[in-house]
Short mmCIF file of C-alpha atoms in Angstrom, two decimals:
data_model
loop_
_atom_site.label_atom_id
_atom_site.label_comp_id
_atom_site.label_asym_id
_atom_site.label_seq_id
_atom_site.Cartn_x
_atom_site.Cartn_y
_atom_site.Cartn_z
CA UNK Y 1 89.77 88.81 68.16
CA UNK Y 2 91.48 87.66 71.27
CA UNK Y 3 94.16 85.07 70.67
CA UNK Y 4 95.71 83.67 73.82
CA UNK Y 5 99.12 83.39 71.92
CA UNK Y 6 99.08 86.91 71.83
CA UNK Y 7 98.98 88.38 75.02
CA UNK Y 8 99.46 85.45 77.93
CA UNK Y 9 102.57 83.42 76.51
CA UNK Y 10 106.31 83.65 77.19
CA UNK Y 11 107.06 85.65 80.67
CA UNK Y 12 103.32 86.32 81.08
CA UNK Y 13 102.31 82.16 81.09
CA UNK Y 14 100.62 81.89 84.37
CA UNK Y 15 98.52 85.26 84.32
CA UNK Y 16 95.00 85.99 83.16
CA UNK Y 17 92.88 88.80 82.73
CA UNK Y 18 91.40 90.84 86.14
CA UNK Y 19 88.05 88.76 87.51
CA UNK Y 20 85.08 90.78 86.97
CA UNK Y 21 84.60 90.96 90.93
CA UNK Y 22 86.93 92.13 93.41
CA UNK Y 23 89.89 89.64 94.74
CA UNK Y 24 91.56 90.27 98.02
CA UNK Y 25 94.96 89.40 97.55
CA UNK Y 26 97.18 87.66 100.42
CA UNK Y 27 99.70 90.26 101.20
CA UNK Y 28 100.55 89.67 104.57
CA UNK Y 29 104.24 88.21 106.21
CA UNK Y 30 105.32 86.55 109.16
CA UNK Y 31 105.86 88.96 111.59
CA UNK Y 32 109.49 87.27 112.31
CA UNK Y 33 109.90 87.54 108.52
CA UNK Y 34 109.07 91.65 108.87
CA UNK Y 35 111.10 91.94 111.41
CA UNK Y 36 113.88 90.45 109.90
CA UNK Y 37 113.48 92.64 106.98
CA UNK Y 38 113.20 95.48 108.93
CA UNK Y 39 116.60 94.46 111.50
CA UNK Y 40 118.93 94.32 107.97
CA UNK Y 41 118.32 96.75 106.28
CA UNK Y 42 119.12 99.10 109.02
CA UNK Y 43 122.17 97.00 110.02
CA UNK Y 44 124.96 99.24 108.26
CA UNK Y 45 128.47 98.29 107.63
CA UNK Y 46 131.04 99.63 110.23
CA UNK Y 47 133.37 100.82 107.75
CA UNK Y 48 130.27 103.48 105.67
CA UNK Y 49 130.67 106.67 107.15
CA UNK Y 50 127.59 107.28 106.85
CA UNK Y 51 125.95 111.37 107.54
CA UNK Y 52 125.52 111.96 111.66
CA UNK Y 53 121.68 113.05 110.49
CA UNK Y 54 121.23 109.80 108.50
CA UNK Y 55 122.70 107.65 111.14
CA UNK Y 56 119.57 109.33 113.48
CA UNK Y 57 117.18 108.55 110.77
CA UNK Y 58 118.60 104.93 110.13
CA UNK Y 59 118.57 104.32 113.99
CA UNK Y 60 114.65 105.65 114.30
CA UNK Y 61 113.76 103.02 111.77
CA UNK Y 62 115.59 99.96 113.40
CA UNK Y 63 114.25 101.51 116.90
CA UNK Y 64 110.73 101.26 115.38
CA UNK Y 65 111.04 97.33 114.08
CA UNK Y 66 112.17 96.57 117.47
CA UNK Y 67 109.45 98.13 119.42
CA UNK Y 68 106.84 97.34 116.89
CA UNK Y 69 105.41 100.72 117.16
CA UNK Y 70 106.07 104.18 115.25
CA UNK Y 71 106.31 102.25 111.56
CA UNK Y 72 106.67 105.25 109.39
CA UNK Y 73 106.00 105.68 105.45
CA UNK Y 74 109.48 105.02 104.16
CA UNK Y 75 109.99 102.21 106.66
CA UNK Y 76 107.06 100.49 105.61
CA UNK Y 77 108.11 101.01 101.41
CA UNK Y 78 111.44 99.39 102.70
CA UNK Y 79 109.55 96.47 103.97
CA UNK Y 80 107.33 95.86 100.87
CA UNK Y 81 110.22 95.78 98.58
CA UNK Y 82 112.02 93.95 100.68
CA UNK Y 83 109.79 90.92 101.55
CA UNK Y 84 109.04 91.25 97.75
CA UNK Y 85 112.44 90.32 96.98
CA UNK Y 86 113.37 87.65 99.07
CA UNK Y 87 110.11 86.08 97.87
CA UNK Y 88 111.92 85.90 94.42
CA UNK Y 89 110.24 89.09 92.79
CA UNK Y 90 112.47 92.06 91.83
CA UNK Y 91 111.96 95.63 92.39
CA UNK Y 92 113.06 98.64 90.08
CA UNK Y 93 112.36 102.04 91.14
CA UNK Y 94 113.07 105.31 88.85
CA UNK Y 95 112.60 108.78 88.73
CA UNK Y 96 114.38 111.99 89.64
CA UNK Y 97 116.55 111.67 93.05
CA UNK Y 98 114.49 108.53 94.27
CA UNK Y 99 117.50 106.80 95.67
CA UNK Y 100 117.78 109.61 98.54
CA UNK Y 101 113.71 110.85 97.92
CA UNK Y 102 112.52 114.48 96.58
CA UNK Y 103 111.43 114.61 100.60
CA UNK Y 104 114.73 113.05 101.91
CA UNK Y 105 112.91 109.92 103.30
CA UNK Y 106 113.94 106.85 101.88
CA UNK Y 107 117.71 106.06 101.65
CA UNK Y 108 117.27 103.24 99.45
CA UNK Y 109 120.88 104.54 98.61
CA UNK Y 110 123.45 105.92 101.06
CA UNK Y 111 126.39 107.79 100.17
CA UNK Y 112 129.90 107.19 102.12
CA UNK Y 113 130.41 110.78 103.01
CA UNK Y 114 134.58 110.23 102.90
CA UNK Y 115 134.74 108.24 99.50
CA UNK Y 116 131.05 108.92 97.91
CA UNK Y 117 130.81 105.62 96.82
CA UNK Y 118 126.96 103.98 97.07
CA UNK Y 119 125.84 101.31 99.52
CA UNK Y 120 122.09 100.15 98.86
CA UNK Y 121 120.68 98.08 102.45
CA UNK Y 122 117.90 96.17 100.84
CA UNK Y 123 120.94 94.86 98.35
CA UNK Y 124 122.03 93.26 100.90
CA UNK Y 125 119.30 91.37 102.78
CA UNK Y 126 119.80 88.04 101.50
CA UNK Y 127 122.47 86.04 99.07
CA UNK Y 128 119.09 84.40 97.14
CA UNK Y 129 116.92 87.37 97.14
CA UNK Y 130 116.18 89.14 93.53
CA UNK Y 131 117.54 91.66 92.12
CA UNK Y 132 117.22 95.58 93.69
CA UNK Y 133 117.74 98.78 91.46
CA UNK Y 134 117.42 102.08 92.45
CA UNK Y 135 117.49 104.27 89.53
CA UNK Y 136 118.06 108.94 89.70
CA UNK Y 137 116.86 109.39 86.13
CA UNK Y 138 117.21 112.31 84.22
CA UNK Y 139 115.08 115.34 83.66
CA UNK Y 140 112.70 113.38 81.24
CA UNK Y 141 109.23 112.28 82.50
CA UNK Y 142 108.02 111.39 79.12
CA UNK Y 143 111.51 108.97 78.23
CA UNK Y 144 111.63 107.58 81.64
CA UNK Y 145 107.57 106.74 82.26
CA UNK Y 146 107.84 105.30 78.52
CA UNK Y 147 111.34 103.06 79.21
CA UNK Y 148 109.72 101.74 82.56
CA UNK Y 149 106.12 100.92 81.04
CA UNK Y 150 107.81 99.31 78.58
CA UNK Y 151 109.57 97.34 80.95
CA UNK Y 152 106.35 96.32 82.73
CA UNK Y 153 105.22 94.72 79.15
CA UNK Y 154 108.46 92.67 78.97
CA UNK Y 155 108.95 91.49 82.87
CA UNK Y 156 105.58 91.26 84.71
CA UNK Y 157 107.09 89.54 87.71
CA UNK Y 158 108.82 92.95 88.49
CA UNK Y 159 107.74 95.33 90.35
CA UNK Y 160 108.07 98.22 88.52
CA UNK Y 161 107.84 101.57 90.02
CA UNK Y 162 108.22 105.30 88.63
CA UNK Y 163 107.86 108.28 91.03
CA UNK Y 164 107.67 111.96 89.64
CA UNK Y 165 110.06 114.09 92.14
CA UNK Y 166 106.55 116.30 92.86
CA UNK Y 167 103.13 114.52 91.29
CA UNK Y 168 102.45 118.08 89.24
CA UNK Y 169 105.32 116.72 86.98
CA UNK Y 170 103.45 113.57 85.62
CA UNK Y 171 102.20 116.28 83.55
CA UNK Y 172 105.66 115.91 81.40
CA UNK Y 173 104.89 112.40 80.49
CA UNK Y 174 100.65 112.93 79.90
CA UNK Y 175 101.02 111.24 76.53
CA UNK Y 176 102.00 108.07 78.08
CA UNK Y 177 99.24 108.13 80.21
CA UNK Y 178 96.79 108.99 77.62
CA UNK Y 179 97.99 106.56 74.77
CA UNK Y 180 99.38 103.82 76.56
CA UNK Y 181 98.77 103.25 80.12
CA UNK Y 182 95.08 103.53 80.66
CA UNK Y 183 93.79 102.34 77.19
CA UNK Y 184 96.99 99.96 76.56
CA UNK Y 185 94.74 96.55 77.59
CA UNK Y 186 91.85 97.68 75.31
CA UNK Y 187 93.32 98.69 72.28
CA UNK Y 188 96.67 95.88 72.13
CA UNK Y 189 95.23 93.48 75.05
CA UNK Y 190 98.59 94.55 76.45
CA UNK Y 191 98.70 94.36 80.01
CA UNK Y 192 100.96 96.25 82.33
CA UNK Y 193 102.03 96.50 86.18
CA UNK Y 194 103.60 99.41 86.39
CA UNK Y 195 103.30 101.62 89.46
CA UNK Y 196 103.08 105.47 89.67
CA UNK Y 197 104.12 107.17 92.74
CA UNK Y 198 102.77 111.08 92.24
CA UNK Y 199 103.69 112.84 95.46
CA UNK Y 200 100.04 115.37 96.15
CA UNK Y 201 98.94 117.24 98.68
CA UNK Y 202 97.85 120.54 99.42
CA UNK Y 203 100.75 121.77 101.67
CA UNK Y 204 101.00 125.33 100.72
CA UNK Y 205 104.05 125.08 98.41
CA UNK Y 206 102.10 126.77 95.67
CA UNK Y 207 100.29 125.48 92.73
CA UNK Y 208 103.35 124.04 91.05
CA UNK Y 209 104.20 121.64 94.40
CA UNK Y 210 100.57 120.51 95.07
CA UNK Y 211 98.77 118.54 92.41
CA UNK Y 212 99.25 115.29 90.98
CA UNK Y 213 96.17 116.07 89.13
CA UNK Y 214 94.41 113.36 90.50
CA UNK Y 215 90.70 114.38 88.77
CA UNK Y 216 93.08 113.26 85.19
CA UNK Y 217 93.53 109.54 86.18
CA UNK Y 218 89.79 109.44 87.93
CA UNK Y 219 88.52 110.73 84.04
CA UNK Y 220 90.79 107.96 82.67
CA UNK Y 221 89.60 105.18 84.37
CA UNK Y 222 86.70 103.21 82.87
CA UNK Y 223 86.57 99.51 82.20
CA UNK Y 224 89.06 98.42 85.03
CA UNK Y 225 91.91 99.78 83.52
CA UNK Y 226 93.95 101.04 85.79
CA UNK Y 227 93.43 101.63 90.02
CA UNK Y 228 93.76 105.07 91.32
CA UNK Y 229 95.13 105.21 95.26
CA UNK Y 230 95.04 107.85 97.75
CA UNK Y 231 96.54 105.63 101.20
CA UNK Y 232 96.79 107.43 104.73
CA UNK Y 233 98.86 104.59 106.32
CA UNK Y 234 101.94 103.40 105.45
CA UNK Y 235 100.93 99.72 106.57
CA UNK Y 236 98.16 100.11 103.65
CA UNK Y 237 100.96 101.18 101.54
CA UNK Y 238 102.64 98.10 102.30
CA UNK Y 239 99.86 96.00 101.33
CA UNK Y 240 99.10 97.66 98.47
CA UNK Y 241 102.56 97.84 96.50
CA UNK Y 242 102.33 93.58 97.73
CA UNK Y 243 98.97 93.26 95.96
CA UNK Y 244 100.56 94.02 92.54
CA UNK Y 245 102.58 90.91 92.48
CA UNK Y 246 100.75 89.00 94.83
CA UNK Y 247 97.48 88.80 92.08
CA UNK Y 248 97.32 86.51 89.06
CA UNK Y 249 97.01 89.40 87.01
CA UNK Y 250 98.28 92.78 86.53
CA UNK Y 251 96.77 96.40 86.10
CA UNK Y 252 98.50 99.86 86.26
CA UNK Y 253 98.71 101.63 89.79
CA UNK Y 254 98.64 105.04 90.52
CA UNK Y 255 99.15 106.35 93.85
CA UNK Y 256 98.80 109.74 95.41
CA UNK Y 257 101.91 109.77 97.70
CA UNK Y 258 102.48 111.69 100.74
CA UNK Y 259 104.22 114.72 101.61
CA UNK Y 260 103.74 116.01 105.41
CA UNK Y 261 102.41 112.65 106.33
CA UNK Y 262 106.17 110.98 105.55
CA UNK Y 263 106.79 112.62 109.31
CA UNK Y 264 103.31 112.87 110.63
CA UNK Y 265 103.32 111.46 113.81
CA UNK Y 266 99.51 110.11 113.47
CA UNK Y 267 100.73 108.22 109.85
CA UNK Y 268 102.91 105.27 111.58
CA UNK Y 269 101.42 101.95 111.90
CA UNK Y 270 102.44 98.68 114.48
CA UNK Y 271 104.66 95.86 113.05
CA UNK Y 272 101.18 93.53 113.66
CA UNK Y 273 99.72 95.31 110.58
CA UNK Y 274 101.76 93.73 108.78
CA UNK Y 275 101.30 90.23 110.10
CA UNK Y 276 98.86 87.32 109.50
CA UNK Y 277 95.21 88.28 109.52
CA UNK Y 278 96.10 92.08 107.47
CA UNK Y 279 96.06 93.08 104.04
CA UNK Y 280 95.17 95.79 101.83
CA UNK Y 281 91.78 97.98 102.95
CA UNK Y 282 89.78 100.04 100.17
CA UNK Y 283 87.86 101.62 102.89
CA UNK Y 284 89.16 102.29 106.22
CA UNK Y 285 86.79 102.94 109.04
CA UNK Y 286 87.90 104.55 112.60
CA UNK Y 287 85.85 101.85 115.27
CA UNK Y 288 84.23 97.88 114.79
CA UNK Y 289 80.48 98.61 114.64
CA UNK Y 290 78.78 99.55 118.11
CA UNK Y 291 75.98 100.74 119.49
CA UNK Y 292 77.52 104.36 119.22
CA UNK Y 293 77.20 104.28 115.90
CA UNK Y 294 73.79 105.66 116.75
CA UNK Y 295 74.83 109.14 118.20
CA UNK Y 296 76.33 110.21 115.00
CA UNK Y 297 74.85 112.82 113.02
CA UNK Y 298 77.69 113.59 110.18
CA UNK Y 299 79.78 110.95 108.57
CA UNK Y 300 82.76 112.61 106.11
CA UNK Y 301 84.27 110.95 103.72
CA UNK Y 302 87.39 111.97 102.39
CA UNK Y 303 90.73 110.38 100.72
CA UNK Y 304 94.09 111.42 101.53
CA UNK Y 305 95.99 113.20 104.09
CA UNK Y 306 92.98 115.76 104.68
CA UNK Y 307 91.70 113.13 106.66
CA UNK Y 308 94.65 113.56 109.52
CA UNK Y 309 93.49 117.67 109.27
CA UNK Y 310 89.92 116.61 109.90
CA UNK Y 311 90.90 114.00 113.32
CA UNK Y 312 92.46 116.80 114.88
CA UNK Y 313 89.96 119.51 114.44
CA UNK Y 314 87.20 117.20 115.33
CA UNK Y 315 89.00 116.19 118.49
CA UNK Y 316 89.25 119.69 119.18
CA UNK Y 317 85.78 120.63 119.33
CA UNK Y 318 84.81 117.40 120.80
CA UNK Y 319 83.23 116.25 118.48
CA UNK Y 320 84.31 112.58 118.08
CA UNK Y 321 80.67 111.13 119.02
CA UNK Y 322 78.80 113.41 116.49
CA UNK Y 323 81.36 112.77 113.41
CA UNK Y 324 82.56 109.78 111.71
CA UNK Y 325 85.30 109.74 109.04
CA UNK Y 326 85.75 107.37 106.34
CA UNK Y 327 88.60 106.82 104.44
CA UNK Y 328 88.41 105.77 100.55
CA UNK Y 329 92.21 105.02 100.10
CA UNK Y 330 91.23 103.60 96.78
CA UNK Y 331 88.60 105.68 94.21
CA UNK Y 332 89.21 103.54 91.17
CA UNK Y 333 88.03 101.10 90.61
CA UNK Y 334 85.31 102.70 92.92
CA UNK Y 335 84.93 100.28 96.14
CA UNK Y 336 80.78 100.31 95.85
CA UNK Y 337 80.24 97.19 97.62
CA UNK Y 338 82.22 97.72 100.75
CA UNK Y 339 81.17 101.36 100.81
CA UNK Y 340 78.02 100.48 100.89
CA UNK Y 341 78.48 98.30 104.12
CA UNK Y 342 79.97 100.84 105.65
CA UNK Y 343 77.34 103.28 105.50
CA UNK Y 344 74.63 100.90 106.66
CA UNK Y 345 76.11 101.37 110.24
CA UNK Y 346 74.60 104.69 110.19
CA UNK Y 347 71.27 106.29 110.75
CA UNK Y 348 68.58 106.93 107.88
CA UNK Y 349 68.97 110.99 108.77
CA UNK Y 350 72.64 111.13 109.23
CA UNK Y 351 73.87 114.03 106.84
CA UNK Y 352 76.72 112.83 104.47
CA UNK Y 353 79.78 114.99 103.19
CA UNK Y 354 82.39 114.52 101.17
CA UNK Y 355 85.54 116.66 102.11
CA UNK Y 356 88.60 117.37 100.13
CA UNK Y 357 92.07 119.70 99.72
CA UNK Y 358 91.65 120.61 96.20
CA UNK Y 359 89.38 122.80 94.35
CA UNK Y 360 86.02 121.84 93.84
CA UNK Y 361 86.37 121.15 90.12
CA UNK Y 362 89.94 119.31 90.88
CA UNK Y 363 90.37 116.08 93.06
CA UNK Y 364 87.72 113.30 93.10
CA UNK Y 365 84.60 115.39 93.74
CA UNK Y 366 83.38 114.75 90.30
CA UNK Y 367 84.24 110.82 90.49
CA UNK Y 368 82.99 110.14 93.72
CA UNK Y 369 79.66 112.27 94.14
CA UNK Y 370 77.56 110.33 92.02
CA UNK Y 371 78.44 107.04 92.90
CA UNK Y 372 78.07 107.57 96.50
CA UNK Y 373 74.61 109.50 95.96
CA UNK Y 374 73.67 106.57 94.16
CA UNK Y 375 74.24 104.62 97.49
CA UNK Y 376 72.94 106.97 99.32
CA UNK Y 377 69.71 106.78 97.51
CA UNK Y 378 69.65 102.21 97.50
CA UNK Y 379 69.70 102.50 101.33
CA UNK Y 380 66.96 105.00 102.06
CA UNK Y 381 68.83 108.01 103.19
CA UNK Y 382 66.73 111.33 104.22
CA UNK Y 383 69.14 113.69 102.55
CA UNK Y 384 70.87 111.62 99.45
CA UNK Y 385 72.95 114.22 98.01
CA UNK Y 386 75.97 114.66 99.50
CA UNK Y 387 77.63 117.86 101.18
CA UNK Y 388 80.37 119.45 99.36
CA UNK Y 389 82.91 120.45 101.68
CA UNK Y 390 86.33 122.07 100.08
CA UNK Y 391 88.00 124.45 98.12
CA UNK Y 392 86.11 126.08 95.22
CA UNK Y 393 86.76 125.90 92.07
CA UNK Y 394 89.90 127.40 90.84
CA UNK Y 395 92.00 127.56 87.68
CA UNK Y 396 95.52 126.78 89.54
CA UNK Y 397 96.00 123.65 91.40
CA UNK Y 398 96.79 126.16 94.81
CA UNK Y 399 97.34 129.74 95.75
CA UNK Y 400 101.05 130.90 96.08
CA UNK Y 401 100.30 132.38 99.14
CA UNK Y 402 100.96 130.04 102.65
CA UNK Y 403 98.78 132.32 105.12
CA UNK Y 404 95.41 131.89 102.38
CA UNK Y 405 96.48 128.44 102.13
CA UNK Y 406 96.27 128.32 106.00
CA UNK Y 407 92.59 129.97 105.77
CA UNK Y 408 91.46 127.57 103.61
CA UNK Y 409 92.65 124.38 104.87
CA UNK Y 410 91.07 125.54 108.10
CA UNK Y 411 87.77 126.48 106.56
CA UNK Y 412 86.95 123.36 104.45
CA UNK Y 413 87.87 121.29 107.51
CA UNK Y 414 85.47 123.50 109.72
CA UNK Y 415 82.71 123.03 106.89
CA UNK Y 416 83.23 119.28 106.70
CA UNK Y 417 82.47 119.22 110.65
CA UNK Y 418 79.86 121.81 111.22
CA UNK Y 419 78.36 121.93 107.89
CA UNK Y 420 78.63 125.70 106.91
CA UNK Y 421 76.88 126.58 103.90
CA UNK Y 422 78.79 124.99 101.03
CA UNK Y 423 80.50 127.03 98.69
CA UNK Y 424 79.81 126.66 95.05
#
C-alpha cells in the first residue's frame, strides 16, 4: 500500500504524483532574461585561446541572440540550462564526449588550445546561479545510465541528463531501461526525472549510426510512465527540457535527438519563441486555421526530422495547397486530445498518412496507427485507416549503403505526397 512517508518526503516534499489529465507547464522567460543568457555565455575571456573554427561557431551563436533570428539546436540547449540555473535548479549532463558533442555542436566545454585547461560559459553566467557539470564518461552505458538514474532518485530538483554518443548505443544500458526506468514508479513508487538524449535519424551512416530504437521505449510505455519525444525545433527543445523542472512532478524523458538538423538551416527558431505567450507544443501544425484548410486532400503526419525531407519535396512539386503536415513531437504519452483538434480542420474525405524514416516494423508505426485510426473513425472520416508511407520492414535498423539510402529516403517521401501504392 501507498505510504506517503515512503516516496514524497525528504528532497521530494513538495511533489506529487502526474495528474491524470494533461498539464501545460509555464516554461517560458523574459525575452531580456534569454537574451541575457544567450549574450554570456558567448562572451569569452580575452586571455582563452580559444580554436579559430570555434571562435566562428561561438560568434554565430552570439550573432543569432542579437538578431533574434537563426536560434539553432545547441544554442537553444544552452539557453534551457542556462535559465534553468539561474532560476536555482542545477543541471548535470553525462555521457561519452558531451562536453564538446558526438556532432561537435555544443561547447558546453572549451579547451584553451595553448594550455588545454577547460573553461565551461554557462559556469559563468551568474555568481548565485546553481551548480553546472558537464561530465565525458567512460565507455559504460549500463554504469553511467544506472549512476545518473540513481541520481535522479536522490536530487529531483536537478536536471539530470544522459546522452548516448549515437542513440543505437542505449542498447548497452537496455537493462536499466527495462528494470528500472519505465516500471521504477509501479513496482517501488519511485519516481525519477531523468532525461535521455538518444541521437536518431536515418542519415545514411549505416545501421549502427541510425537507430535509437525508438519502437523499444513506444512498447515500454503504458500507464504514464515515462514520455517519449521526437522535437523538430530547437525552441520546442527548449521548452521541453524546462517542462521537467517546471512541473510538480517528475517522469522519465526520452528524446530522439537530432543529427543533420543540429545545422539545418530550416531547424532555427526566433528569440520570441522563447518569450511570454510560448511553451512546449505536442503537436505542431504549419498555418492558424483558414478557409484553405478546405483545398487539402492529404494531411501527413510524421515525427522527427523526416518532416524537414517532406517540406522541401512538397514545395517542389507545388504542392503546399494539396498537403498538410503535422508534427507529433511527442508519441508518449500519445497527445489524443489535441490530435484530435487538429484533424477536425480537415475535410471528411481527406486521405490520411502517416510517414516515417525507419522500417515499417521499427519507429512508431505500430504505436501510432491505431490510436490515430481510432480518431479517425470518432470524427467520421471516409477512409479511417491510415496510409503507410516508409521503409519496409527490415531486420537492420538501415542499409550500409548511402546511394540506397538516398533511394529510399526519396521514395517514402514521394509516397507520403502522392500516395503510391504502399509497400507492405
Amino acid at each position: 500500500k501507498r505510504n506517503k512517508v515512503d516516496w514524497l518526503e525528504g528532497a521530494w516534499a513538495g511533489l506529487r504524483a502526474s495528474p491524470a489529465e494533461y498539464e501545460r507547464a509555464r516554461t517560458a522567460c523574459s525575452l531580456d532574461q534569454v537574451r541575457e543568457i544567450g549574450l554570456k555565455m558567448t562572451e569569452l575571456p580575452e586571455e582563452l585561446n580559444v580554436h579559430p573554427r570555434l571562435k566562428r561557431v561561438i560568434g554565430q551563436r552570439r550573432k543569432a541572440i542579437e538578431t533574434g533570428e537563426g536560434i539553432d539546436w545547441a544554442t537553444a540547449e544552452h539557453l534551457a540550462f542556462g535559465s534553468l540555473m539561474l532560476e536555482g535548479f542545477p543541471v548535470r549532463l553525462s555521457g561519452q564526449d558531451v562536453g564538446r558533442g558526438t556532432f561537435s555542436q555544443r561547447h558546453a566545454t572549451i579547451y584553451d588550445q595553448v594550455s588545454e585547461e577547460k573553461y565551461h560559459p554557462l559556469m559563468h553566467l551568474d555568481p548565485e546561479q546553481a551548480s553546472f557539470e558537464v561530465v565525458d564518461s567512460f565507455l559504460s552505458e549500463e554504469g553511467v545510465l544506472g549512476f545518473e538514474y540513481g541520481h535522479t532518485l536522490a536530487d529531483p530538483n536537478c536536471l539530470t541528463l544522459w546522452e548516448a554518443q549515437f542513440g543505437d548505443f542505449a542498447n548497452g544500458a537496455q537493462v536499466y531501461f527495462d528494470q528500472f526506468i519505465a516500471p521504477g514508479e509501479a513496482k517501488w513508487l519511485r519516481f525519477s526525472g531523468l532525461v535521455c538524449l538518444l541521437p536518431h535519424g536515418m542519415e545514411g551512416q549505416g545501421p549502427e549510426h541510425s537507430s535509437a530504437r525508438l519502437e523499444r521505449f513506444l512498447q515500454l510505455f503504458a500507464e504514464d510512465n515515462i514520455q517519449v519525444c521526437n522535437v523538430t525545433t530547437p525552441a520546442n527543445y527548449f521548452h521541453m527540457l524546462r517542462r521537467q523542472l517546471h512541473r510538480d512532478f517528475r517522469k522519465p524523458l526520452i528524446v530522439m535527438t537530432p543529427k543533420s538538423l543540429l545545422r539545418h538551416k530550416r531547424c532555427v527558431s526566433s528569440l520570441a519563441d522563447f518569450g511570454p505567450e510560448t511553451s512546449f507544443h505536442r503537436v505542431l501544425y504549419e498555418n492558424p486555421p483558414s478557409d484553405a484548410d478546405k483545398a487539402v486532400e492529404r494531411v501527413v503526419m510524421c515525427s522527427g526530422k523526416v518532416y524537414y525531407d517532406l517540406v522541401a519535396a512538397r514545395e517542389e512539386k507545388g504542392l503546399d495547397d494539396k498537403v498538410a503536415i503535422i508534427r507529433l513531437e511527442q508519441l508518449a504519452p500519445f497527445p489524443e486530445a489535441v490530435l484530435a483538434q487538429e484533424l477536425e480542420r480537415y475535410g471528411k474525405d481527406v486521405r490520411f498518412v502517416w510517414c516515417q524514416e525507419e522500417p515499417r516494423n521499427q519507429g512508431s508505426w505500430f504505436f501510432a496507427a491505431p490510436r490515430i485510426e481510432n480518431l479517425l473513425e470518432a470524427r467520421g472520416s471516409t477512409y479511417r485507416r491510415l496510409e503507410y508511407a516508409g521503409r519496409k520492414p527490415a531486420a537492420a535498423p538501415a542499409t550500409g549503403f548511402h546511394a540506397q539510402h538516398e533511394r529510399e529516403q526519396r521514395a517514402l517521401v514521394e509516397e507520403a505526397l502522392a500516395g503510391q501504392a504502399s509497400r507492405s
